[in-house]
Amino acid sequence: DPTPLRTWGDALLGGHLAGRYDALGEMVVERSLYLDARQVDWATGSAMAISADCRSAVGQWNEDYFLYSEETEYMARARDLGFVVRYDPSIEITHVGGEMRSSPALYALGIRNRVRYARRRQGRFAAVVTAVGLMLGELVRYRRDPKLHGLALKSLWRPQTAAVEAVRNPVGRSQA
């Protein structure tokens, strides 16, 4: 589950290295853990099977998390109500998408949603610690892709300004 410590682990070590240590990474990088079906905190939401009982108890998806973090938030609410999230490697789905890193606006939205999730699930202090960790991570990665990480930084520092810019320029292209 996302935590401020895992955000900082990712910021300082990168997702793949932080993922080697359960307390420091959100990503599961140990390949052997993908071989067997098991219970998990959450999984990406490109494809899910949700029981009718779970759907009825948990309710609607929270549209405050449009596009990113909505599955994390939904699965957390399901866990709160006693449901479990299972990973099953025997099921294969092809997800055509993955646009987050190709669009600075979508990437910035995903970053902001991580702070929103921390605030709602863990409180204001956790949200601030998460936001600062995300800022550090974006600063570390800025030289790799200034447009992508620059808008993410702006969205953390001045969310309203970044949101307006993202709406005006949704795919992150320069305006002529």
PDB file of N, CA and C in Angstrom, residues 72-173:
ATOM      1  N   THR A  72      -6.299   2.021  -6.556  1.00  0.00           N
ATOM      2  CA  THR A  72      -5.675   1.911  -5.239  1.00  0.00           C
ATOM      3  C   THR A  72      -6.678   2.296  -4.160  1.00  0.00           C
ATOM      4  N   GLU A  73      -7.367   3.401  -4.380  1.00  0.00           N
ATOM      5  CA  GLU A  73      -8.354   3.886  -3.419  1.00  0.00           C
ATOM      6  C   GLU A  73      -9.524   2.917  -3.304  1.00  0.00           C
ATOM      7  N   TYR A  74     -10.002   2.394  -4.426  1.00  0.00           N
ATOM      8  CA  TYR A  74     -11.135   1.462  -4.422  1.00  0.00           C
ATOM      9  C   TYR A  74     -10.764   0.189  -3.657  1.00  0.00           C
ATOM     10  N   MET A  75      -9.580  -0.335  -3.934  1.00  0.00           N
ATOM     11  CA  MET A  75      -9.157  -1.563  -3.258  1.00  0.00           C
ATOM     12  C   MET A  75      -8.920  -1.337  -1.770  1.00  0.00           C
ATOM     13  N   ALA A  76      -8.489  -0.159  -1.388  1.00  0.00           N
ATOM     14  CA  ALA A  76      -8.331   0.147   0.042  1.00  0.00           C
ATOM     15  C   ALA A  76      -9.693   0.148   0.733  1.00  0.00           C
ATOM     16  N   ARG A  77     -10.681   0.744   0.079  1.00  0.00           N
ATOM     17  CA  ARG A  77     -12.030   0.718   0.660  1.00  0.00           C
ATOM     18  C   ARG A  77     -12.559  -0.708   0.743  1.00  0.00           C
ATOM     19  N   ALA A  78     -12.278  -1.520  -0.254  1.00  0.00           N
ATOM     20  CA  ALA A  78     -12.717  -2.926  -0.223  1.00  0.00           C
ATOM     21  C   ALA A  78     -12.042  -3.651   0.943  1.00  0.00           C
ATOM     22  N   ARG A  79     -10.743  -3.442   1.122  1.00  0.00           N
ATOM     23  CA  ARG A  79     -10.036  -4.072   2.247  1.00  0.00           C
ATOM     24  C   ARG A  79     -10.610  -3.606   3.578  1.00  0.00           C
ATOM     25  N   ASP A  80     -10.943  -2.328   3.680  1.00  0.00           N
ATOM     26  CA  ASP A  80     -11.538  -1.792   4.916  1.00  0.00           C
ATOM     27  C   ASP A  80     -12.817  -2.538   5.279  1.00  0.00           C
ATOM     28  N   LEU A  81     -13.517  -3.030   4.270  1.00  0.00           N
ATOM     29  CA  LEU A  81     -14.784  -3.733   4.492  1.00  0.00           C
ATOM     30  C   LEU A  81     -14.602  -5.250   4.580  1.00  0.00           C
ATOM     31  N   GLY A  82     -13.347  -5.701   4.613  1.00  0.00           N
ATOM     32  CA  GLY A  82     -13.075  -7.121   4.792  1.00  0.00           C
ATOM     33  C   GLY A  82     -12.885  -7.931   3.523  1.00  0.00           C
ATOM     34  N   PHE A  83     -12.908  -7.291   2.370  1.00  0.00           N
ATOM     35  CA  PHE A  83     -12.668  -8.001   1.118  1.00  0.00           C
ATOM     36  C   PHE A  83     -11.167  -8.116   0.890  1.00  0.00           C
ATOM     37  N   VAL A  84     -10.762  -9.062   0.076  1.00  0.00           N
ATOM     38  CA  VAL A  84      -9.351  -9.226  -0.228  1.00  0.00           C
ATOM     39  C   VAL A  84      -9.120  -8.991  -1.716  1.00  0.00           C
ATOM     40  N   VAL A  85      -7.900  -8.576  -2.022  1.00  0.00           N
ATOM     41  CA  VAL A  85      -7.467  -8.385  -3.398  1.00  0.00           C
ATOM     42  C   VAL A  85      -6.512  -9.530  -3.706  1.00  0.00           C
ATOM     43  N   ARG A  86      -6.785 -10.227  -4.801  1.00  0.00           N
ATOM     44  CA  ARG A  86      -5.957 -11.376  -5.172  1.00  0.00           C
ATOM     45  C   ARG A  86      -5.321 -11.141  -6.534  1.00  0.00           C
ATOM     46  N   TYR A  87      -4.088 -11.568  -6.628  1.00  0.00           N
ATOM     47  CA  TYR A  87      -3.367 -11.573  -7.897  1.00  0.00           C
ATOM     48  C   TYR A  87      -3.376 -13.008  -8.411  1.00  0.00           C
ATOM     49  N   ASP A  88      -3.694 -13.187  -9.699  1.00  0.00           N
ATOM     50  CA  ASP A  88      -3.738 -14.525 -10.290  1.00  0.00           C
ATOM     51  C   ASP A  88      -2.937 -14.521 -11.591  1.00  0.00           C
ATOM     52  N   PRO A  89      -1.759 -15.154 -11.596  1.00  0.00           N
ATOM     53  CA  PRO A  89      -0.912 -15.128 -12.786  1.00  0.00           C
ATOM     54  C   PRO A  89      -1.432 -15.980 -13.945  1.00  0.00           C
ATOM     55  N   SER A  90      -2.449 -16.788 -13.709  1.00  0.00           N
ATOM     56  CA  SER A  90      -2.966 -17.614 -14.797  1.00  0.00           C
ATOM     57  C   SER A  90      -3.857 -16.820 -15.754  1.00  0.00           C
ATOM     58  N   ILE A  91      -4.208 -15.621 -15.370  1.00  0.00           N
ATOM     59  CA  ILE A  91      -5.059 -14.767 -16.202  1.00  0.00           C
ATOM     60  C   ILE A  91      -4.170 -13.757 -16.918  1.00  0.00           C
ATOM     61  N   GLU A  92      -4.309 -13.682 -18.216  1.00  0.00           N
ATOM     62  CA  GLU A  92      -3.518 -12.727 -18.993  1.00  0.00           C
ATOM     63  C   GLU A  92      -4.435 -11.724 -19.670  1.00  0.00           C
ATOM     64  N   ILE A  93      -4.088 -10.470 -19.524  1.00  0.00           N
ATOM     65  CA  ILE A  93      -4.837  -9.365 -20.121  1.00  0.00           C
ATOM     66  C   ILE A  93      -3.824  -8.485 -20.848  1.00  0.00           C
ATOM     67  N   THR A  94      -4.173  -8.015 -22.010  1.00  0.00           N
ATOM     68  CA  THR A  94      -3.327  -7.055 -22.702  1.00  0.00           C
ATOM     69  C   THR A  94      -3.937  -5.676 -22.505  1.00  0.00           C
ATOM     70  N   HIS A  95      -3.168  -4.789 -21.879  1.00  0.00           N
ATOM     71  CA  HIS A  95      -3.625  -3.432 -21.627  1.00  0.00           C
ATOM     72  C   HIS A  95      -3.000  -2.524 -22.675  1.00  0.00           C
ATOM     73  N   VAL A  96      -3.810  -2.027 -23.572  1.00  0.00           N
ATOM     74  CA  VAL A  96      -3.329  -1.084 -24.567  1.00  0.00           C
ATOM     75  C   VAL A  96      -3.522   0.294 -23.963  1.00  0.00           C
ATOM     76  N   GLY A  97      -2.452   0.915 -23.628  1.00  0.00           N
ATOM     77  CA  GLY A  97      -2.546   2.210 -22.969  1.00  0.00           C
ATOM     78  C   GLY A  97      -1.202   2.562 -22.374  1.00  0.00           C
ATOM     79  N   GLY A  98      -1.229   2.919 -21.113  1.00  0.00           N
ATOM     80  CA  GLY A  98       0.003   3.304 -20.463  1.00  0.00           C
ATOM     81  C   GLY A  98       0.480   4.672 -20.932  1.00  0.00           C
ATOM     82  N   GLU A  99      -0.440   5.603 -21.053  1.00  0.00           N
ATOM     83  CA  GLU A  99      -0.118   6.926 -21.580  1.00  0.00           C
ATOM     84  C   GLU A  99       0.467   7.879 -20.529  1.00  0.00           C
ATOM     85  N   MET A 100       0.495   7.474 -19.288  1.00  0.00           N
ATOM     86  CA  MET A 100       0.866   8.399 -18.223  1.00  0.00           C
ATOM     87  C   MET A 100       2.231   9.054 -18.467  1.00  0.00           C
ATOM     88  N   ARG A 101       3.220   8.283 -18.820  1.00  0.00           N
ATOM     89  CA  ARG A 101       4.564   8.852 -18.995  1.00  0.00           C
ATOM     90  C   ARG A 101       4.750   9.566 -20.329  1.00  0.00           C
ATOM     91  N   SER A 102       3.815   9.414 -21.255  1.00  0.00           N
ATOM     92  CA  SER A 102       3.947  10.110 -22.532  1.00  0.00           C
ATOM     93  C   SER A 102       3.233  11.455 -22.516  1.00  0.00           C
ATOM     94  N   SER A 103       2.521  11.738 -21.446  1.00  0.00           N
ATOM     95  CA  SER A 103       1.794  12.999 -21.346  1.00  0.00           C
ATOM     96  C   SER A 103       2.114  13.674 -20.013  1.00  0.00           C
ATOM     97  N   PRO A 104       2.814  14.819 -20.043  1.00  0.00           N
ATOM     98  CA  PRO A 104       3.089  15.524 -18.795  1.00  0.00           C
ATOM     99  C   PRO A 104       1.832  15.839 -17.983  1.00  0.00           C
ATOM    100  N   ALA A 105       0.728  16.139 -18.658  1.00  0.00           N
ATOM    101  CA  ALA A 105      -0.508  16.467 -17.935  1.00  0.00           C
ATOM    102  C   ALA A 105      -1.040  15.253 -17.181  1.00  0.00           C
ATOM    103  N   LEU A 106      -1.045  14.095 -17.826  1.00  0.00           N
ATOM    104  CA  LEU A 106      -1.516  12.885 -17.151  1.00  0.00           C
ATOM    105  C   LEU A 106      -0.564  12.465 -16.038  1.00  0.00           C
ATOM    106  N   TYR A 107       0.720  12.587 -16.282  1.00  0.00           N
ATOM    107  CA  TYR A 107       1.706  12.248 -15.254  1.00  0.00           C
ATOM    108  C   TYR A 107       1.525  13.142 -14.022  1.00  0.00           C
ATOM    109  N   ALA A 108       1.356  14.446 -14.258  1.00  0.00           N
ATOM    110  CA  ALA A 108       1.145  15.384 -13.144  1.00  0.00           C
ATOM    111  C   ALA A 108      -0.131  15.037 -12.382  1.00  0.00           C
ATOM    112  N   LEU A 109      -1.173  14.643 -13.094  1.00  0.00           N
ATOM    113  CA  LEU A 109      -2.416  14.228 -12.447  1.00  0.00           C
ATOM    114  C   LEU A 109      -2.173  13.021 -11.548  1.00  0.00           C
ATOM    115  N   GLY A 110      -1.413  12.060 -12.035  1.00  0.00           N
ATOM    116  CA  GLY A 110      -1.091  10.890 -11.227  1.00  0.00           C
ATOM    117  C   GLY A 110      -0.316  11.247  -9.970  1.00  0.00           C
ATOM    118  N   ILE A 111       0.614  12.170 -10.092  1.00  0.00           N
ATOM    119  CA  ILE A 111       1.401  12.618  -8.933  1.00  0.00           C
ATOM    120  C   ILE A 111       0.491  13.306  -7.911  1.00  0.00           C
ATOM    121  N   ARG A 112      -0.380  14.192  -8.376  1.00  0.00           N
ATOM    122  CA  ARG A 112      -1.302  14.882  -7.457  1.00  0.00           C
ATOM    123  C   ARG A 112      -2.233  13.893  -6.771  1.00  0.00           C
ATOM    124  N   ASN A 113      -2.682  12.889  -7.504  1.00  0.00           N
ATOM    125  CA  ASN A 113      -3.570  11.895  -6.900  1.00  0.00           C
ATOM    126  C   ASN A 113      -2.888  11.101  -5.804  1.00  0.00           C
ATOM    127  N   ARG A 114      -1.589  10.925  -5.895  1.00  0.00           N
ATOM    128  CA  ARG A 114      -0.873  10.226  -4.823  1.00  0.00           C
ATOM    129  C   ARG A 114      -0.926  11.039  -3.524  1.00  0.00           C
ATOM    130  N   VAL A 115      -0.828  12.352  -3.641  1.00  0.00           N
ATOM    131  CA  VAL A 115      -0.929  13.219  -2.456  1.00  0.00           C
ATOM    132  C   VAL A 115      -2.363  13.195  -1.927  1.00  0.00           C
ATOM    133  N   ARG A 116      -3.327  13.266  -2.814  1.00  0.00           N
ATOM    134  CA  ARG A 116      -4.744  13.208  -2.427  1.00  0.00           C
ATOM    135  C   ARG A 116      -5.036  11.902  -1.676  1.00  0.00           C
ATOM    136  N   TYR A 117      -4.518  10.798  -2.189  1.00  0.00           N
ATOM    137  CA  TYR A 117      -4.717   9.493  -1.545  1.00  0.00           C
ATOM    138  C   TYR A 117      -4.107   9.496  -0.139  1.00  0.00           C
ATOM    139  N   ALA A 118      -2.873   9.992  -0.024  1.00  0.00           N
ATOM    140  CA  ALA A 118      -2.215  10.030   1.293  1.00  0.00           C
ATOM    141  C   ALA A 118      -3.017  10.876   2.279  1.00  0.00           C
ATOM    142  N   ARG A 119      -3.505  12.029   1.828  1.00  0.00           N
ATOM    143  CA  ARG A 119      -4.271  12.912   2.716  1.00  0.00           C
ATOM    144  C   ARG A 119      -5.551  12.228   3.192  1.00  0.00           C
ATOM    145  N   ARG A 120      -6.267  11.609   2.288  1.00  0.00           N
ATOM    146  CA  ARG A 120      -7.546  10.994   2.662  1.00  0.00           C
ATOM    147  C   ARG A 120      -7.386   9.726   3.471  1.00  0.00           C
ATOM    148  N   ARG A 121      -6.357   8.949   3.187  1.00  0.00           N
ATOM    149  CA  ARG A 121      -6.203   7.669   3.871  1.00  0.00           C
ATOM    150  C   ARG A 121      -5.352   7.767   5.139  1.00  0.00           C
ATOM    151  N   GLN A 122      -4.375   8.699   5.163  1.00  0.00           N
ATOM    152  CA  GLN A 122      -3.408   8.715   6.262  1.00  0.00           C
ATOM    153  C   GLN A 122      -3.301  10.045   6.981  1.00  0.00           C
ATOM    154  N   GLY A 123      -3.994  11.066   6.471  1.00  0.00           N
ATOM    155  CA  GLY A 123      -4.007  12.350   7.165  1.00  0.00           C
ATOM    156  C   GLY A 123      -3.119  13.413   6.539  1.00  0.00           C
ATOM    157  N   ARG A 124      -3.273  14.604   7.065  1.00  0.00           N
ATOM    158  CA  ARG A 124      -2.585  15.786   6.520  1.00  0.00           C
ATOM    159  C   ARG A 124      -1.061  15.678   6.600  1.00  0.00           C
ATOM    160  N   PHE A 125      -0.549  15.222   7.744  1.00  0.00           N
ATOM    161  CA  PHE A 125       0.906  15.098   7.901  1.00  0.00           C
ATOM    162  C   PHE A 125       1.475  14.137   6.853  1.00  0.00           C
ATOM    163  N   ALA A 126       0.840  12.983   6.681  1.00  0.00           N
ATOM    164  CA  ALA A 126       1.298  12.003   5.688  1.00  0.00           C
ATOM    165  C   ALA A 126       1.259  12.606   4.281  1.00  0.00           C
ATOM    166  N   ALA A 127       0.259  13.428   4.010  1.00  0.00           N
ATOM    167  CA  ALA A 127       0.157  14.057   2.693  1.00  0.00           C
ATOM    168  C   ALA A 127       1.317  15.020   2.460  1.00  0.00           C
ATOM    169  N   VAL A 128       1.685  15.784   3.474  1.00  0.00           N
ATOM    170  CA  VAL A 128       2.804  16.721   3.344  1.00  0.00           C
ATOM    171  C   VAL A 128       4.113  15.953   3.140  1.00  0.00           C
ATOM    172  N   VAL A 129       4.327  14.911   3.933  1.00  0.00           N
ATOM    173  CA  VAL A 129       5.544  14.106   3.803  1.00  0.00           C
ATOM    174  C   VAL A 129       5.583  13.439   2.426  1.00  0.00           C
ATOM    175  N   THR A 130       4.438  12.958   1.962  1.00  0.00           N
ATOM    176  CA  THR A 130       4.354  12.360   0.627  1.00  0.00           C
ATOM    177  C   THR A 130       4.659  13.395  -0.441  1.00  0.00           C
ATOM    178  N   ALA A 131       4.062  14.571  -0.341  1.00  0.00           N
ATOM    179  CA  ALA A 131       4.282  15.625  -1.342  1.00  0.00           C
ATOM    180  C   ALA A 131       5.756  16.024  -1.406  1.00  0.00           C
ATOM    181  N   VAL A 132       6.403  16.180  -0.260  1.00  0.00           N
ATOM    182  CA  VAL A 132       7.821  16.551  -0.252  1.00  0.00           C
ATOM    183  C   VAL A 132       8.665  15.428  -0.848  1.00  0.00           C
ATOM    184  N   GLY A 133       8.343  14.186  -0.539  1.00  0.00           N
ATOM    185  CA  GLY A 133       9.050  13.056  -1.134  1.00  0.00           C
ATOM    186  C   GLY A 133       8.868  13.001  -2.644  1.00  0.00           C
ATOM    187  N   LEU A 134       7.649  13.268  -3.096  1.00  0.00           N
ATOM    188  CA  LEU A 134       7.398  13.304  -4.543  1.00  0.00           C
ATOM    189  C   LEU A 134       8.165  14.441  -5.206  1.00  0.00           C
ATOM    190  N   MET A 135       8.217  15.611  -4.544  1.00  0.00           N
ATOM    191  CA  MET A 135       8.990  16.732  -5.094  1.00  0.00           C
ATOM    192  C   MET A 135      10.456  16.345  -5.243  1.00  0.00           C
ATOM    193  N   LEU A 136      10.998  15.705  -4.220  1.00  0.00           N
ATOM    194  CA  LEU A 136      12.388  15.267  -4.288  1.00  0.00           C
ATOM    195  C   LEU A 136      12.590  14.305  -5.465  1.00  0.00           C
ATOM    196  N   GLY A 137      11.706  13.340  -5.599  1.00  0.00           N
ATOM    197  CA  GLY A 137      11.805  12.387  -6.700  1.00  0.00           C
ATOM    198  C   GLY A 137      11.729  13.054  -8.059  1.00  0.00           C
ATOM    199  N   GLU A 138      10.854  14.038  -8.202  1.00  0.00           N
ATOM    200  CA  GLU A 138      10.721  14.743  -9.477  1.00  0.00           C
ATOM    201  C   GLU A 138      11.949  15.608  -9.753  1.00  0.00           C
ATOM    202  N   LEU A 139      12.518  16.202  -8.706  1.00  0.00           N
ATOM    203  CA  LEU A 139      13.749  16.980  -8.877  1.00  0.00           C
ATOM    204  C   LEU A 139      14.901  16.085  -9.326  1.00  0.00           C
ATOM    205  N   VAL A 140      15.016  14.914  -8.712  1.00  0.00           N
ATOM    206  CA  VAL A 140      16.072  13.971  -9.071  1.00  0.00           C
ATOM    207  C   VAL A 140      15.946  13.551 -10.535  1.00  0.00           C
ATOM    208  N   ARG A 141      14.724  13.402 -11.027  1.00  0.00           N
ATOM    209  CA  ARG A 141      14.474  12.907 -12.378  1.00  0.00           C
ATOM    210  C   ARG A 141      14.284  14.027 -13.412  1.00  0.00           C
ATOM    211  N   TYR A 142      14.314  15.263 -12.981  1.00  0.00           N
ATOM    212  CA  TYR A 142      14.007  16.400 -13.852  1.00  0.00           C
ATOM    213  C   TYR A 142      14.866  16.436 -15.120  1.00  0.00           C
ATOM    214  N   ARG A 143      16.158  16.224 -14.991  1.00  0.00           N
ATOM    215  CA  ARG A 143      17.052  16.312 -16.160  1.00  0.00           C
ATOM    216  C   ARG A 143      16.732  15.249 -17.204  1.00  0.00           C
ATOM    217  N   ARG A 144      16.159  14.119 -16.763  1.00  0.00           N
ATOM    218  CA  ARG A 144      15.799  13.055 -17.696  1.00  0.00           C
ATOM    219  C   ARG A 144      14.703  13.499 -18.662  1.00  0.00           C
ATOM    220  N   ASP A 145      13.729  14.240 -18.137  1.00  0.00           N
ATOM    221  CA  ASP A 145      12.603  14.689 -18.968  1.00  0.00           C
ATOM    222  C   ASP A 145      12.017  15.947 -18.324  1.00  0.00           C
ATOM    223  N   PRO A 146      12.578  17.118 -18.657  1.00  0.00           N
ATOM    224  CA  PRO A 146      12.141  18.367 -18.017  1.00  0.00           C
ATOM    225  C   PRO A 146      10.654  18.669 -18.165  1.00  0.00           C
ATOM    226  N   LYS A 147      10.054  18.374 -19.316  1.00  0.00           N
ATOM    227  CA  LYS A 147       8.620  18.661 -19.486  1.00  0.00           C
ATOM    228  C   LYS A 147       7.777  17.801 -18.558  1.00  0.00           C
ATOM    229  N   LEU A 148       8.067  16.500 -18.548  1.00  0.00           N
ATOM    230  CA  LEU A 148       7.295  15.564 -17.733  1.00  0.00           C
ATOM    231  C   LEU A 148       7.434  15.894 -16.247  1.00  0.00           C
ATOM    232  N   HIS A 149       8.667  15.944 -15.778  1.00  0.00           N
ATOM    233  CA  HIS A 149       8.895  16.141 -14.343  1.00  0.00           C
ATOM    234  C   HIS A 149       8.698  17.593 -13.925  1.00  0.00           C
ATOM    235  N   GLY A 150       8.864  18.518 -14.869  1.00  0.00           N
ATOM    236  CA  GLY A 150       8.623  19.929 -14.558  1.00  0.00           C
ATOM    237  C   GLY A 150       7.158  20.209 -14.249  1.00  0.00           C
ATOM    238  N   LEU A 151       6.265  19.674 -15.076  1.00  0.00           N
ATOM    239  CA  LEU A 151       4.839  19.882 -14.810  1.00  0.00           C
ATOM    240  C   LEU A 151       4.420  19.157 -13.535  1.00  0.00           C
ATOM    241  N   ALA A 152       5.014  17.991 -13.270  1.00  0.00           N
ATOM    242  CA  ALA A 152       4.715  17.281 -12.020  1.00  0.00           C
ATOM    243  C   ALA A 152       5.135  18.127 -10.821  1.00  0.00           C
ATOM    244  N   LEU A 153       6.315  18.723 -10.895  1.00  0.00           N
ATOM    245  CA  LEU A 153       6.763  19.609  -9.809  1.00  0.00           C
ATOM    246  C   LEU A 153       5.816  20.786  -9.637  1.00  0.00           C
ATOM    247  N   LYS A 154       5.432  21.388 -10.748  1.00  0.00           N
ATOM    248  CA  LYS A 154       4.510  22.522 -10.687  1.00  0.00           C
ATOM    249  C   LYS A 154       3.177  22.092 -10.069  1.00  0.00           C
ATOM    250  N   SER A 155       2.730  20.879 -10.406  1.00  0.00           N
ATOM    251  CA  SER A 155       1.445  20.412  -9.878  1.00  0.00           C
ATOM    252  C   SER A 155       1.510  20.184  -8.373  1.00  0.00           C
ATOM    253  N   LEU A 156       2.690  19.866  -7.869  1.00  0.00           N
ATOM    254  CA  LEU A 156       2.855  19.692  -6.422  1.00  0.00           C
ATOM    255  C   LEU A 156       3.002  21.041  -5.721  1.00  0.00           C
ATOM    256  N   TRP A 157       3.703  21.956  -6.377  1.00  0.00           N
ATOM    257  CA  TRP A 157       3.968  23.253  -5.758  1.00  0.00           C
ATOM    258  C   TRP A 157       2.792  24.208  -5.907  1.00  0.00           C
ATOM    259  N   ARG A 158       2.186  24.242  -7.089  1.00  0.00           N
ATOM    260  CA  ARG A 158       1.064  25.132  -7.373  1.00  0.00           C
ATOM    261  C   ARG A 158       0.010  24.353  -8.136  1.00  0.00           C
ATOM    262  N   PRO A 159      -0.772  23.531  -7.443  1.00  0.00           N
ATOM    263  CA  PRO A 159      -1.706  22.629  -8.125  1.00  0.00           C
ATOM    264  C   PRO A 159      -2.709  23.325  -9.044  1.00  0.00           C
ATOM    265  N   GLN A 160      -3.213  24.494  -8.651  1.00  0.00           N
ATOM    266  CA  GLN A 160      -4.223  25.162  -9.486  1.00  0.00           C
ATOM    267  C   GLN A 160      -3.603  25.630 -10.797  1.00  0.00           C
ATOM    268  N   THR A 161      -2.423  26.219 -10.750  1.00  0.00           N
ATOM    269  CA  THR A 161      -1.749  26.697 -11.954  1.00  0.00           C
ATOM    270  C   THR A 161      -1.450  25.544 -12.889  1.00  0.00           C
ATOM    271  N   ALA A 162      -0.940  24.439 -12.354  1.00  0.00           N
ATOM    272  CA  ALA A 162      -0.608  23.280 -13.181  1.00  0.00           C
ATOM    273  C   ALA A 162      -1.862  22.674 -13.798  1.00  0.00           C
ATOM    274  N   ALA A 163      -2.952  22.675 -13.047  1.00  0.00           N
ATOM    275  CA  ALA A 163      -4.198  22.104 -13.571  1.00  0.00           C
ATOM    276  C   ALA A 163      -4.704  22.929 -14.752  1.00  0.00           C
ATOM    277  N   VAL A 164      -4.632  24.249 -14.639  1.00  0.00           N
ATOM    278  CA  VAL A 164      -5.064  25.121 -15.733  1.00  0.00           C
ATOM    279  C   VAL A 164      -4.169  24.906 -16.948  1.00  0.00           C
ATOM    280  N   GLU A 165      -2.859  24.813 -16.732  1.00  0.00           N
ATOM    281  CA  GLU A 165      -1.925  24.589 -17.830  1.00  0.00           C
ATOM    282  C   GLU A 165      -2.192  23.238 -18.502  1.00  0.00           C
ATOM    283  N   ALA A 166      -2.482  22.226 -17.718  1.00  0.00           N
ATOM    284  CA  ALA A 166      -2.741  20.892 -18.270  1.00  0.00           C
ATOM    285  C   ALA A 166      -4.008  20.883 -19.110  1.00  0.00           C
ATOM    286  N   VAL A 167      -5.020  21.646 -18.702  1.00  0.00           N
ATOM    287  CA  VAL A 167      -6.262  21.709 -19.466  1.00  0.00           C
ATOM    288  C   VAL A 167      -6.028  22.444 -20.785  1.00  0.00           C
ATOM    289  N   ARG A 168      -5.280  23.510 -20.738  1.00  0.00           N
ATOM    290  CA  ARG A 168      -4.995  24.268 -21.951  1.00  0.00           C
ATOM    291  C   ARG A 168      -4.104  23.493 -22.909  1.00  0.00           C
ATOM    292  N   ASN A 169      -3.244  22.636 -22.359  1.00  0.00           N
ATOM    293  CA  ASN A 169      -2.232  21.941 -23.142  1.00  0.00           C
ATOM    294  C   ASN A 169      -2.218  20.467 -22.726  1.00  0.00           C
ATOM    295  N   PRO A 170      -3.289  19.718 -23.031  1.00  0.00           N
ATOM    296  CA  PRO A 170      -3.481  18.388 -22.454  1.00  0.00           C
ATOM    297  C   PRO A 170      -2.437  17.339 -22.785  1.00  0.00           C
ATOM    298  N   VAL A 171      -1.739  17.442 -23.880  1.00  0.00           N
ATOM    299  CA  VAL A 171      -0.746  16.418 -24.192  1.00  0.00           C
ATOM    300  C   VAL A 171       0.674  16.893 -23.917  1.00  0.00           C
ATOM    301  N   GLY A 172       0.822  18.053 -23.308  1.00  0.00           N
ATOM    302  CA  GLY A 172       2.118  18.535 -22.908  1.00  0.00           C
ATOM    303  C   GLY A 172       2.980  19.091 -24.047  1.00  0.00           C
ATOM    304  N   ARG A 173       2.358  19.436 -25.187  1.00  0.00           N
ATOM    305  CA  ARG A 173       3.099  20.006 -26.314  1.00  0.00           C
ATOM    306  C   ARG A 173       3.268  21.503 -26.121  1.00  0.00           C
TER     307      ARG A 173
END
